[in-house]
Amino acid sequence: MSTATARQTKPATMAQALQRAMRDAMAEDPTVHVMGEDVGTLGGVFRVTDGLAKEFGEERCTDTPLAEAGILGTAVGMAMYGLRPVVEMQFDAFAYPAFEQLISHVARMRNRTRGAMPMPITVRVPYGGGIGGVEHHSDSSEAYYMATPGLHVVTPATVEDAYGLLRAAIASDDPVVFLEPKRLYWSKADWSPEAPAAVEPIGRAVVRRPGRSATLITYGPSTPVCMEAADAAQAEGWDLEVVDLRSLVPFDDETVCASVRRTGRAVVVHESGGFAGPGAEIAARVSERCFHHLEAPVLRVAGFDIPYPPPMLERHHLPGVDRILDAVARLQWEAES
Amino acid sequence: MTVQERPGAAYQPTPPPAWRPRTDPAPLLPDAEPYRVLGTDAVAGADPQLLLRLYAELVRGRRYNAQATALTKQGRLAVYPSTTGQEACEIAAALVLEEQDWLFPSYRDTLAAVARGLDPVEALTLLRGDWHTGYDPREHRIAPLCTPLATQLPHAVGLAHAARIKGDDVVALAMVGDGGTSEGDFHEALNFAAVWQAPVVFLVQNNGFAISVPLAKQTAAPSLAHKAVGYGMPGRLVDGNDAVAVHEVLSEAVARARRGGGPTLVEAITYRIDAHTNADDATRYRGDSEVEAWREHDPIMLLERDLTARGLLDEDTAQAAKDAAEAMAARLRERMNADPVLDPMDLFTHVYAEQTSQLREQAEQLRAELEAEGGDAAQGAHGAEDEAR
Ligand SMILES: Cc1ncc(C[n+]2csc(CCOP(=O)(O)OP(=O)(O)O)c2C)c(N)n1
């Protein structure tokens, strides 16, 4: 097969890339088992597991009883016996019944057994807003996961990363909370499933767009918004760098701080609430490490500190291009001249 | 009044189209009385070697409980939830399992783990406070002693399910207290087990109390074994102080699971003679007369009486069991009196497969602090290692 055909690309959605990642992982490793509510016959309510039960049988792609703690709890036992469960939580806010299992067992089992019992579990959680969902269908719960030692927390922003990160998550010997920005499920990109980019280990951020005036630090569903903001900022004469974290835990201090030291200014952008949110941690880390390079305080553009609003009001809550540009303006550009 | 009699009723009621009972509940229901063997002719059929083994293990278990409780008073253990009075359940749980089977104990079930062959000191690691789990669960096929109530039950189901998927002959036995049956995880585990027909046995030790709360405030069910029926698995009720009965009921349940017959819920009626832990004042919620009544139904006494009456147990054999228990206690005392050697740097070793840069930084910080504190504070392996250099 020539390189030319191998590199052939066609439009694919993030949901397709995720599905492909599970399919490839299941084909390569018989210990990979997908489980959750409606993941089998239906292929998941977002169709992310479409076709897996048909291809691999119901034992490897299992419609479980409707019980999140039970799903994750039984996955713990399966992992104890050498399987690699990939668990789907149907929606962000429906993962909460499983928190006890996640925090008390999934995250700690390696530690409490001094490494004897790793938990190679991937917990897929569709998260975030912007799809007009009713209550409990739009939460951004990443801060809860980030605050739990023992978990990796990753979230893709592109079709390519959806595949690569999910492959890395399933291959990881540690538990990974894999946050899927459901608003981006149907986002498309030219992508070659036959030759996906090399699967990188979890923990590296990426500079999506280089720039000199300021750094937008973001991840998941806010990444395309930041890219758009960076385009719009050019009209103002601002050349914004966009860093997509991809992994919230572990956190790539190196890439983030290198960027901020270059630009001297930073705005953290995410959908979840700002108070005690991911941006609070990121801003603190950046301030601690880059203080002498900073020309302005690190700002946060986050969702409001409110329960996720009803769909007709969510556009007021979600950080959009204007709010990001306002923050960039508050970084006091005149100081530069 | 029937529908026909009701004025204006013009149709014959029929059940909804999809209605059919999935399982006949009758065979799933527990017997009205807890199953008992001791003091009846049924014991005659039991293997004498098994009876004597049960006896020796019960005696050893009782001594273990006493020794561990004493160790808490000497400050050698942070806490010990005693199973004095419950030894029959603990021992039977350990003895019915084959080598390849798995035990999923609750925080109270140290004795079951020891009876299964775990090093007594390793079994006490959690309660001693030097680490969370002192053994490799895979090596012994004993899950870590589980502190949050009932959360180990879905683990047992998942493991049994995984073993069956792999084609392995493995049964999981999961233990839980009466209070733990009120937790959501108990419900979810039983439901998953029944739907998946997983080779699991659930053993509820109903010892009367969840710390201070009596069973009547915990559940309105006729018995905890009755709960099985709603999930579609058999419930069995057994006298938890009758070691032979518990062994028999658990053996049957394990055998059933092993041949693909699915899960069983066993409720053993027993009693916690000691307080919840050394930190508990049991006089606040129960009277002496209640405890005394249960002392008259002590598991060791019941077995001893029956075996003696049958001429299976003589004084020499009984003494030999006591001597073996005493020797075990002496060894345990001695080993527990040695200070555990801890390396503070271990704090960062097993959080992730590969240390994150954040944890590396924090490990460096602690290392510097230990070095600054000098040899005095940097005790244990880390300090010793440094001194050796
Ligand atoms: C989820 C959870 N809630 C509360 C506790 C605190 N707690 C420890 S033991 C206990 C009572 C347990 O009673 P039971 O299940 O009957 O078991 P027993 O102690 O009698 O063996 C409680 C409430 C706990 N360990 N886990």
mmCIF file of N, CA and C in Angstrom, chain B residues 111-216:
data_model
loop_
_atom_site.group_PDB
_atom_site.id
_atom_site.type_symbol
_atom_site.label_atom_id
_atom_site.label_comp_id
_atom_site.label_asym_id
_atom_site.label_seq_id
_atom_site.Cartn_x
_atom_site.Cartn_y
_atom_site.Cartn_z
ATOM 1 N N LEU B 111 -10.842 -11.894 59.808
ATOM 2 C CA LEU B 111 -10.721 -13.300 60.204
ATOM 3 C C LEU B 111 -10.964 -14.234 59.020
ATOM 4 N N ALA B 112 -11.923 -13.910 58.185
ATOM 5 C CA ALA B 112 -12.174 -14.745 57.008
ATOM 6 C C ALA B 112 -10.942 -14.780 56.115
ATOM 7 N N ALA B 113 -10.286 -13.620 55.984
ATOM 8 C CA ALA B 113 -9.080 -13.546 55.154
ATOM 9 C C ALA B 113 -7.966 -14.400 55.763
ATOM 10 N N VAL B 114 -7.833 -14.344 57.078
ATOM 11 C CA VAL B 114 -6.790 -15.128 57.749
ATOM 12 C C VAL B 114 -7.104 -16.622 57.623
ATOM 13 N N ALA B 115 -8.376 -16.961 57.797
ATOM 14 C CA ALA B 115 -8.757 -18.372 57.690
ATOM 15 C C ALA B 115 -8.543 -18.888 56.274
ATOM 16 N N ARG B 116 -8.570 -17.988 55.311
ATOM 17 C CA ARG B 116 -8.309 -18.404 53.927
ATOM 18 C C ARG B 116 -6.816 -18.580 53.694
ATOM 19 N N GLY B 117 -6.005 -18.177 54.654
ATOM 20 C CA GLY B 117 -4.579 -18.446 54.532
ATOM 21 C C GLY B 117 -3.716 -17.202 54.471
ATOM 22 N N LEU B 118 -4.331 -16.038 54.594
ATOM 23 C CA LEU B 118 -3.545 -14.804 54.526
ATOM 24 C C LEU B 118 -2.706 -14.657 55.800
ATOM 25 N N ASP B 119 -1.486 -14.169 55.637
ATOM 26 C CA ASP B 119 -0.619 -13.874 56.771
ATOM 27 C C ASP B 119 -1.352 -12.907 57.709
ATOM 28 N N PRO B 120 -1.499 -13.273 58.993
ATOM 29 C CA PRO B 120 -2.280 -12.444 59.921
ATOM 30 C C PRO B 120 -1.760 -11.005 60.017
ATOM 31 N N VAL B 121 -0.469 -10.814 59.901
ATOM 32 C CA VAL B 121 0.062 -9.451 59.993
ATOM 33 C C VAL B 121 -0.301 -8.655 58.736
ATOM 34 N N GLU B 122 -0.183 -9.307 57.590
ATOM 35 C CA GLU B 122 -0.581 -8.631 56.350
ATOM 36 C C GLU B 122 -2.073 -8.291 56.378
ATOM 37 N N ALA B 123 -2.843 -9.193 56.983
ATOM 38 C CA ALA B 123 -4.293 -8.965 57.037
ATOM 39 C C ALA B 123 -4.629 -7.766 57.911
ATOM 40 N N LEU B 124 -3.740 -7.433 58.835
ATOM 41 C CA LEU B 124 -4.018 -6.335 59.770
ATOM 42 C C LEU B 124 -3.432 -5.001 59.317
ATOM 43 N N THR B 125 -2.813 -5.005 58.140
ATOM 44 C CA THR B 125 -2.133 -3.789 57.689
ATOM 45 C C THR B 125 -3.058 -2.569 57.703
ATOM 46 N N LEU B 126 -4.253 -2.740 57.156
ATOM 47 C CA LEU B 126 -5.197 -1.616 57.093
ATOM 48 C C LEU B 126 -5.514 -1.116 58.499
ATOM 49 N N LEU B 127 -5.770 -2.067 59.408
ATOM 50 C CA LEU B 127 -6.242 -1.693 60.740
ATOM 51 C C LEU B 127 -5.090 -1.190 61.614
ATOM 52 N N ARG B 128 -3.887 -1.567 61.231
ATOM 53 C CA ARG B 128 -2.715 -1.099 61.949
ATOM 54 C C ARG B 128 -2.381 0.329 61.519
ATOM 55 N N GLY B 129 -2.681 0.615 60.273
ATOM 56 C CA GLY B 129 -2.483 1.978 59.788
ATOM 57 C C GLY B 129 -1.148 2.218 59.108
ATOM 58 N N ASP B 130 -0.441 1.159 58.736
ATOM 59 C CA ASP B 130 0.829 1.450 58.070
ATOM 60 C C ASP B 130 0.674 1.547 56.561
ATOM 61 N N TRP B 131 -0.348 0.896 56.026
ATOM 62 C CA TRP B 131 -0.676 1.055 54.605
ATOM 63 C C TRP B 131 -2.133 0.645 54.479
ATOM 64 N N HIS B 132 -2.706 0.771 53.285
ATOM 65 C CA HIS B 132 -4.123 0.429 53.186
ATOM 66 C C HIS B 132 -4.356 -1.070 53.017
ATOM 67 N N THR B 133 -3.570 -1.682 52.171
ATOM 68 C CA THR B 133 -3.712 -3.122 51.985
ATOM 69 C C THR B 133 -2.323 -3.725 52.087
ATOM 70 N N GLY B 134 -2.184 -4.781 52.873
ATOM 71 C CA GLY B 134 -0.851 -5.323 53.108
ATOM 72 C C GLY B 134 -0.485 -6.492 52.224
ATOM 73 N N TYR B 135 -1.397 -6.856 51.320
ATOM 74 C CA TYR B 135 -1.132 -8.055 50.534
ATOM 75 C C TYR B 135 -1.499 -7.820 49.079
ATOM 76 N N ASP B 136 -1.007 -8.724 48.236
ATOM 77 C CA ASP B 136 -1.368 -8.653 46.820
ATOM 78 C C ASP B 136 -2.680 -9.427 46.644
ATOM 79 N N PRO B 137 -3.763 -8.716 46.341
ATOM 80 C CA PRO B 137 -5.063 -9.396 46.258
ATOM 81 C C PRO B 137 -5.073 -10.536 45.247
ATOM 82 N N ARG B 138 -4.335 -10.386 44.165
ATOM 83 C CA ARG B 138 -4.356 -11.422 43.124
ATOM 84 C C ARG B 138 -3.691 -12.700 43.609
ATOM 85 N N GLU B 139 -2.624 -12.515 44.414
ATOM 86 C CA GLU B 139 -1.876 -13.679 44.877
ATOM 87 C C GLU B 139 -2.767 -14.554 45.769
ATOM 88 N N HIS B 140 -3.558 -13.912 46.622
ATOM 89 C CA HIS B 140 -4.360 -14.679 47.591
ATOM 90 C C HIS B 140 -5.818 -14.821 47.164
ATOM 91 N N ARG B 141 -6.171 -14.130 46.103
ATOM 92 C CA ARG B 141 -7.566 -14.097 45.671
ATOM 93 C C ARG B 141 -8.486 -13.636 46.803
ATOM 94 N N ILE B 142 -8.001 -12.578 47.454
ATOM 95 C CA ILE B 142 -8.788 -11.901 48.488
ATOM 96 C C ILE B 142 -8.755 -10.410 48.150
ATOM 97 N N ALA B 143 -9.910 -9.834 47.857
ATOM 98 C CA ALA B 143 -9.966 -8.403 47.544
ATOM 99 C C ALA B 143 -9.561 -7.620 48.791
ATOM 100 N N PRO B 144 -9.123 -6.365 48.625
ATOM 101 C CA PRO B 144 -8.776 -5.567 49.799
ATOM 102 C C PRO B 144 -9.958 -5.473 50.760
ATOM 103 N N LEU B 145 -9.694 -5.500 52.060
ATOM 104 C CA LEU B 145 -10.761 -5.282 53.042
ATOM 105 C C LEU B 145 -11.437 -3.971 52.667
ATOM 106 N N CYS B 146 -12.755 -4.013 52.551
ATOM 107 C CA CYS B 146 -13.436 -2.847 51.968
ATOM 108 C C CYS B 146 -14.109 -2.001 53.050
ATOM 109 N N THR B 147 -13.713 -0.760 53.141
ATOM 110 C CA THR B 147 -14.243 0.119 54.192
ATOM 111 C C THR B 147 -15.594 0.749 53.845
ATOM 112 N N PRO B 148 -15.773 1.321 52.650
ATOM 113 C CA PRO B 148 -17.122 1.840 52.343
ATOM 114 C C PRO B 148 -18.093 0.665 52.221
ATOM 115 N N LEU B 149 -19.238 0.787 52.848
ATOM 116 C CA LEU B 149 -20.125 -0.364 52.955
ATOM 117 C C LEU B 149 -20.714 -0.785 51.613
ATOM 118 N N ALA B 150 -20.668 -2.063 51.349
ATOM 119 C CA ALA B 150 -21.332 -2.718 50.213
ATOM 120 C C ALA B 150 -20.684 -2.437 48.858
ATOM 121 N N THR B 151 -19.691 -1.575 48.817
ATOM 122 C CA THR B 151 -19.115 -1.244 47.504
ATOM 123 C C THR B 151 -18.309 -2.400 46.927
ATOM 124 N N GLN B 152 -17.918 -3.348 47.771
ATOM 125 C CA GLN B 152 -17.163 -4.507 47.261
ATOM 126 C C GLN B 152 -18.078 -5.498 46.545
ATOM 127 N N LEU B 153 -19.387 -5.358 46.740
ATOM 128 C CA LEU B 153 -20.299 -6.349 46.159
ATOM 129 C C LEU B 153 -20.323 -6.283 44.627
ATOM 130 N N PRO B 154 -20.460 -5.090 44.030
ATOM 131 C CA PRO B 154 -20.372 -5.071 42.555
ATOM 132 C C PRO B 154 -19.007 -5.514 42.041
ATOM 133 N N HIS B 155 -17.953 -5.310 42.836
ATOM 134 C CA HIS B 155 -16.629 -5.781 42.386
ATOM 135 C C HIS B 155 -16.660 -7.313 42.256
ATOM 136 N N ALA B 156 -17.261 -7.946 43.257
ATOM 137 C CA ALA B 156 -17.342 -9.413 43.229
ATOM 138 C C ALA B 156 -18.104 -9.881 41.995
ATOM 139 N N VAL B 157 -19.181 -9.177 41.696
ATOM 140 C CA VAL B 157 -19.983 -9.549 40.525
ATOM 141 C C VAL B 157 -19.164 -9.385 39.245
ATOM 142 N N GLY B 158 -18.478 -8.268 39.133
ATOM 143 C CA GLY B 158 -17.681 -8.000 37.931
ATOM 144 C C GLY B 158 -16.576 -9.026 37.764
ATOM 145 N N LEU B 159 -15.927 -9.364 38.877
ATOM 146 C CA LEU B 159 -14.841 -10.336 38.788
ATOM 147 C C LEU B 159 -15.375 -11.711 38.386
ATOM 148 N N ALA B 160 -16.469 -12.109 39.010
ATOM 149 C CA ALA B 160 -17.032 -13.422 38.676
ATOM 150 C C ALA B 160 -17.469 -13.455 37.213
ATOM 151 N N HIS B 161 -18.057 -12.372 36.781
ATOM 152 C CA HIS B 161 -18.505 -12.244 35.387
ATOM 153 C C HIS B 161 -17.307 -12.342 34.436
ATOM 154 N N ALA B 162 -16.237 -11.624 34.773
ATOM 155 C CA ALA B 162 -15.037 -11.646 33.927
ATOM 156 C C ALA B 162 -14.449 -13.047 33.871
ATOM 157 N N ALA B 163 -14.423 -13.718 35.010
ATOM 158 C CA ALA B 163 -13.855 -15.071 35.042
ATOM 159 C C ALA B 163 -14.673 -16.003 34.147
ATOM 160 N N ARG B 164 -15.978 -15.838 34.199
ATOM 161 C CA ARG B 164 -16.813 -16.708 33.374
ATOM 162 C C ARG B 164 -16.608 -16.420 31.894
ATOM 163 N N ILE B 165 -16.452 -15.122 31.571
ATOM 164 C CA ILE B 165 -16.174 -14.750 30.176
ATOM 165 C C ILE B 165 -14.892 -15.438 29.709
ATOM 166 N N LYS B 166 -13.893 -15.478 30.601
ATOM 167 C CA LYS B 166 -12.615 -16.090 30.230
ATOM 168 C C LYS B 166 -12.670 -17.613 30.281
ATOM 169 N N GLY B 167 -13.802 -18.150 30.727
ATOM 170 C CA GLY B 167 -13.935 -19.600 30.772
ATOM 171 C C GLY B 167 -13.282 -20.232 31.985
ATOM 172 N N ASP B 168 -12.998 -19.428 33.021
ATOM 173 C CA ASP B 168 -12.354 -19.965 34.218
ATOM 174 C C ASP B 168 -13.399 -20.422 35.230
ATOM 175 N N ASP B 169 -13.041 -21.456 35.948
ATOM 176 C CA ASP B 169 -13.918 -21.980 37.002
ATOM 177 C C ASP B 169 -13.633 -21.202 38.286
ATOM 178 N N VAL B 170 -14.295 -20.065 38.435
ATOM 179 C CA VAL B 170 -14.055 -19.195 39.596
ATOM 180 C C VAL B 170 -15.396 -18.751 40.169
ATOM 181 N N VAL B 171 -15.515 -18.852 41.488
ATOM 182 C CA VAL B 171 -16.689 -18.330 42.177
ATOM 183 C C VAL B 171 -16.221 -17.212 43.105
ATOM 184 N N ALA B 172 -17.016 -16.152 43.205
ATOM 185 C CA ALA B 172 -16.702 -15.070 44.151
ATOM 186 C C ALA B 172 -17.697 -15.125 45.304
ATOM 187 N N LEU B 173 -17.157 -15.030 46.522
ATOM 188 C CA LEU B 173 -18.022 -14.956 47.699
ATOM 189 C C LEU B 173 -17.838 -13.579 48.322
ATOM 190 N N ALA B 174 -18.938 -12.834 48.417
ATOM 191 C CA ALA B 174 -18.851 -11.456 48.902
ATOM 192 C C ALA B 174 -19.595 -11.324 50.226
ATOM 193 N N MET B 175 -18.944 -10.687 51.181
ATOM 194 C CA MET B 175 -19.510 -10.573 52.523
ATOM 195 C C MET B 175 -19.973 -9.145 52.797
ATOM 196 N N VAL B 176 -21.074 -9.030 53.515
ATOM 197 C CA VAL B 176 -21.594 -7.705 53.838
ATOM 198 C C VAL B 176 -22.379 -7.807 55.142
ATOM 199 N N GLY B 177 -22.493 -6.690 55.865
ATOM 200 C CA GLY B 177 -23.255 -6.689 57.109
ATOM 201 C C GLY B 177 -24.720 -6.360 56.866
ATOM 202 N N ASP B 178 -25.524 -6.466 57.909
ATOM 203 C CA ASP B 178 -26.949 -6.171 57.767
ATOM 204 C C ASP B 178 -27.167 -4.713 57.373
ATOM 205 N N GLY B 179 -26.392 -3.798 57.962
ATOM 206 C CA GLY B 179 -26.529 -2.389 57.600
ATOM 207 C C GLY B 179 -26.189 -2.151 56.136
ATOM 208 N N GLY B 180 -25.184 -2.845 55.665
ATOM 209 C CA GLY B 180 -24.736 -2.686 54.284
ATOM 210 C C GLY B 180 -25.804 -3.046 53.257
ATOM 211 N N THR B 181 -26.786 -3.853 53.663
ATOM 212 C CA THR B 181 -27.823 -4.231 52.691
ATOM 213 C C THR B 181 -28.741 -3.065 52.337
ATOM 214 N N SER B 182 -28.649 -1.970 53.114
ATOM 215 C CA SER B 182 -29.472 -0.801 52.772
ATOM 216 C C SER B 182 -28.824 0.075 51.722
ATOM 217 N N GLU B 183 -27.545 -0.150 51.458
ATOM 218 C CA GLU B 183 -26.828 0.681 50.490
ATOM 219 C C GLU B 183 -27.266 0.367 49.062
ATOM 220 N N GLY B 184 -27.207 1.385 48.221
ATOM 221 C CA GLY B 184 -27.562 1.196 46.812
ATOM 222 C C GLY B 184 -26.681 0.162 46.119
ATOM 223 N N ASP B 185 -25.417 0.106 46.492
ATOM 224 C CA ASP B 185 -24.516 -0.837 45.837
ATOM 225 C C ASP B 185 -24.919 -2.289 46.081
ATOM 226 N N PHE B 186 -25.533 -2.544 47.247
ATOM 227 C CA PHE B 186 -26.031 -3.896 47.516
ATOM 228 C C PHE B 186 -27.077 -4.254 46.462
ATOM 229 N N HIS B 187 -28.003 -3.344 46.272
ATOM 230 C CA HIS B 187 -29.072 -3.553 45.301
ATOM 231 C C HIS B 187 -28.511 -3.739 43.888
ATOM 232 N N GLU B 188 -27.615 -2.844 43.508
ATOM 233 C CA GLU B 188 -27.102 -2.896 42.137
ATOM 234 C C GLU B 188 -26.305 -4.169 41.899
ATOM 235 N N ALA B 189 -25.557 -4.569 42.915
ATOM 236 C CA ALA B 189 -24.746 -5.786 42.766
ATOM 237 C C ALA B 189 -25.647 -7.008 42.605
ATOM 238 N N LEU B 190 -26.668 -7.117 43.427
ATOM 239 C CA LEU B 190 -27.550 -8.286 43.333
ATOM 240 C C LEU B 190 -28.259 -8.312 41.982
ATOM 241 N N ASN B 191 -28.679 -7.137 41.557
ATOM 242 C CA ASN B 191 -29.390 -7.073 40.280
ATOM 243 C C ASN B 191 -28.495 -7.470 39.109
ATOM 244 N N PHE B 192 -27.274 -6.901 39.087
ATOM 245 C CA PHE B 192 -26.327 -7.269 38.026
ATOM 246 C C PHE B 192 -26.041 -8.778 38.068
ATOM 247 N N ALA B 193 -25.817 -9.282 39.263
ATOM 248 C CA ALA B 193 -25.445 -10.696 39.396
ATOM 249 C C ALA B 193 -26.546 -11.591 38.837
ATOM 250 N N ALA B 194 -27.800 -11.246 39.148
ATOM 251 C CA ALA B 194 -28.899 -12.089 38.697
ATOM 252 C C ALA B 194 -29.099 -11.963 37.184
ATOM 253 N N VAL B 195 -29.014 -10.733 36.672
ATOM 254 C CA VAL B 195 -29.198 -10.531 35.227
ATOM 255 C C VAL B 195 -28.095 -11.249 34.446
ATOM 256 N N TRP B 196 -26.876 -11.155 34.962
ATOM 257 C CA TRP B 196 -25.740 -11.785 34.273
ATOM 258 C C TRP B 196 -25.574 -13.254 34.659
ATOM 259 N N GLN B 197 -26.365 -13.720 35.609
ATOM 260 C CA GLN B 197 -26.181 -15.089 36.138
ATOM 261 C C GLN B 197 -24.721 -15.318 36.516
ATOM 262 N N ALA B 198 -24.168 -14.363 37.219
ATOM 263 C CA ALA B 198 -22.755 -14.423 37.582
ATOM 264 C C ALA B 198 -22.553 -15.425 38.723
ATOM 265 N N PRO B 199 -21.418 -16.120 38.710
ATOM 266 C CA PRO B 199 -21.140 -17.088 39.777
ATOM 267 C C PRO B 199 -20.693 -16.397 41.070
ATOM 268 N N VAL B 200 -21.659 -15.845 41.781
ATOM 269 C CA VAL B 200 -21.383 -15.094 43.004
ATOM 270 C C VAL B 200 -22.264 -15.614 44.120
ATOM 271 N N VAL B 201 -21.734 -15.593 45.327
ATOM 272 C CA VAL B 201 -22.537 -15.862 46.519
ATOM 273 C C VAL B 201 -22.417 -14.641 47.427
ATOM 274 N N PHE B 202 -23.558 -14.122 47.828
ATOM 275 C CA PHE B 202 -23.569 -12.989 48.759
ATOM 276 C C PHE B 202 -23.861 -13.529 50.154
ATOM 277 N N LEU B 203 -22.993 -13.215 51.095
ATOM 278 C CA LEU B 203 -23.212 -13.647 52.474
ATOM 279 C C LEU B 203 -23.456 -12.419 53.347
ATOM 280 N N VAL B 204 -24.683 -12.294 53.833
ATOM 281 C CA VAL B 204 -24.994 -11.214 54.773
ATOM 282 C C VAL B 204 -24.830 -11.763 56.180
ATOM 283 N N GLN B 205 -23.942 -11.147 56.935
ATOM 284 C CA GLN B 205 -23.843 -11.503 58.356
ATOM 285 C C GLN B 205 -24.749 -10.548 59.100
ATOM 286 N N ASN B 206 -25.909 -11.030 59.447
ATOM 287 C CA ASN B 206 -26.827 -10.198 60.213
ATOM 288 C C ASN B 206 -26.480 -10.358 61.689
ATOM 289 N N ASN B 207 -25.660 -9.414 62.159
ATOM 290 C CA ASN B 207 -25.217 -9.513 63.553
ATOM 291 C C ASN B 207 -26.016 -8.555 64.435
ATOM 292 N N GLY B 208 -27.172 -8.157 63.961
ATOM 293 C CA GLY B 208 -28.105 -7.408 64.803
ATOM 294 C C GLY B 208 -27.996 -5.905 64.723
ATOM 295 N N PHE B 209 -26.800 -5.390 64.479
ATOM 296 C CA PHE B 209 -26.607 -3.940 64.548
ATOM 297 C C PHE B 209 -25.727 -3.422 63.427
ATOM 298 N N ALA B 210 -26.010 -2.213 63.003
ATOM 299 C CA ALA B 210 -25.078 -1.437 62.199
ATOM 300 C C ALA B 210 -24.601 -0.321 63.139
ATOM 301 N N ILE B 211 -23.411 -0.476 63.654
ATOM 302 C CA ILE B 211 -22.934 0.293 64.821
ATOM 303 C C ILE B 211 -24.019 0.208 65.901
ATOM 304 N N SER B 212 -24.889 1.225 66.018
ATOM 305 C CA SER B 212 -25.883 1.192 67.090
ATOM 306 C C SER B 212 -27.296 0.911 66.585
ATOM 307 N N VAL B 213 -27.460 0.886 65.277
ATOM 308 C CA VAL B 213 -28.822 0.832 64.727
ATOM 309 C C VAL B 213 -29.276 -0.622 64.560
ATOM 310 N N PRO B 214 -30.359 -1.000 65.225
ATOM 311 C CA PRO B 214 -30.821 -2.389 65.138
ATOM 312 C C PRO B 214 -31.499 -2.662 63.803
ATOM 313 N N LEU B 215 -31.605 -3.942 63.484
ATOM 314 C CA LEU B 215 -32.141 -4.347 62.183
ATOM 315 C C LEU B 215 -33.522 -3.751 61.911
ATOM 316 N N ALA B 216 -34.350 -3.653 62.960
ATOM 317 C CA ALA B 216 -35.715 -3.158 62.757
ATOM 318 C C ALA B 216 -35.723 -1.735 62.191
#
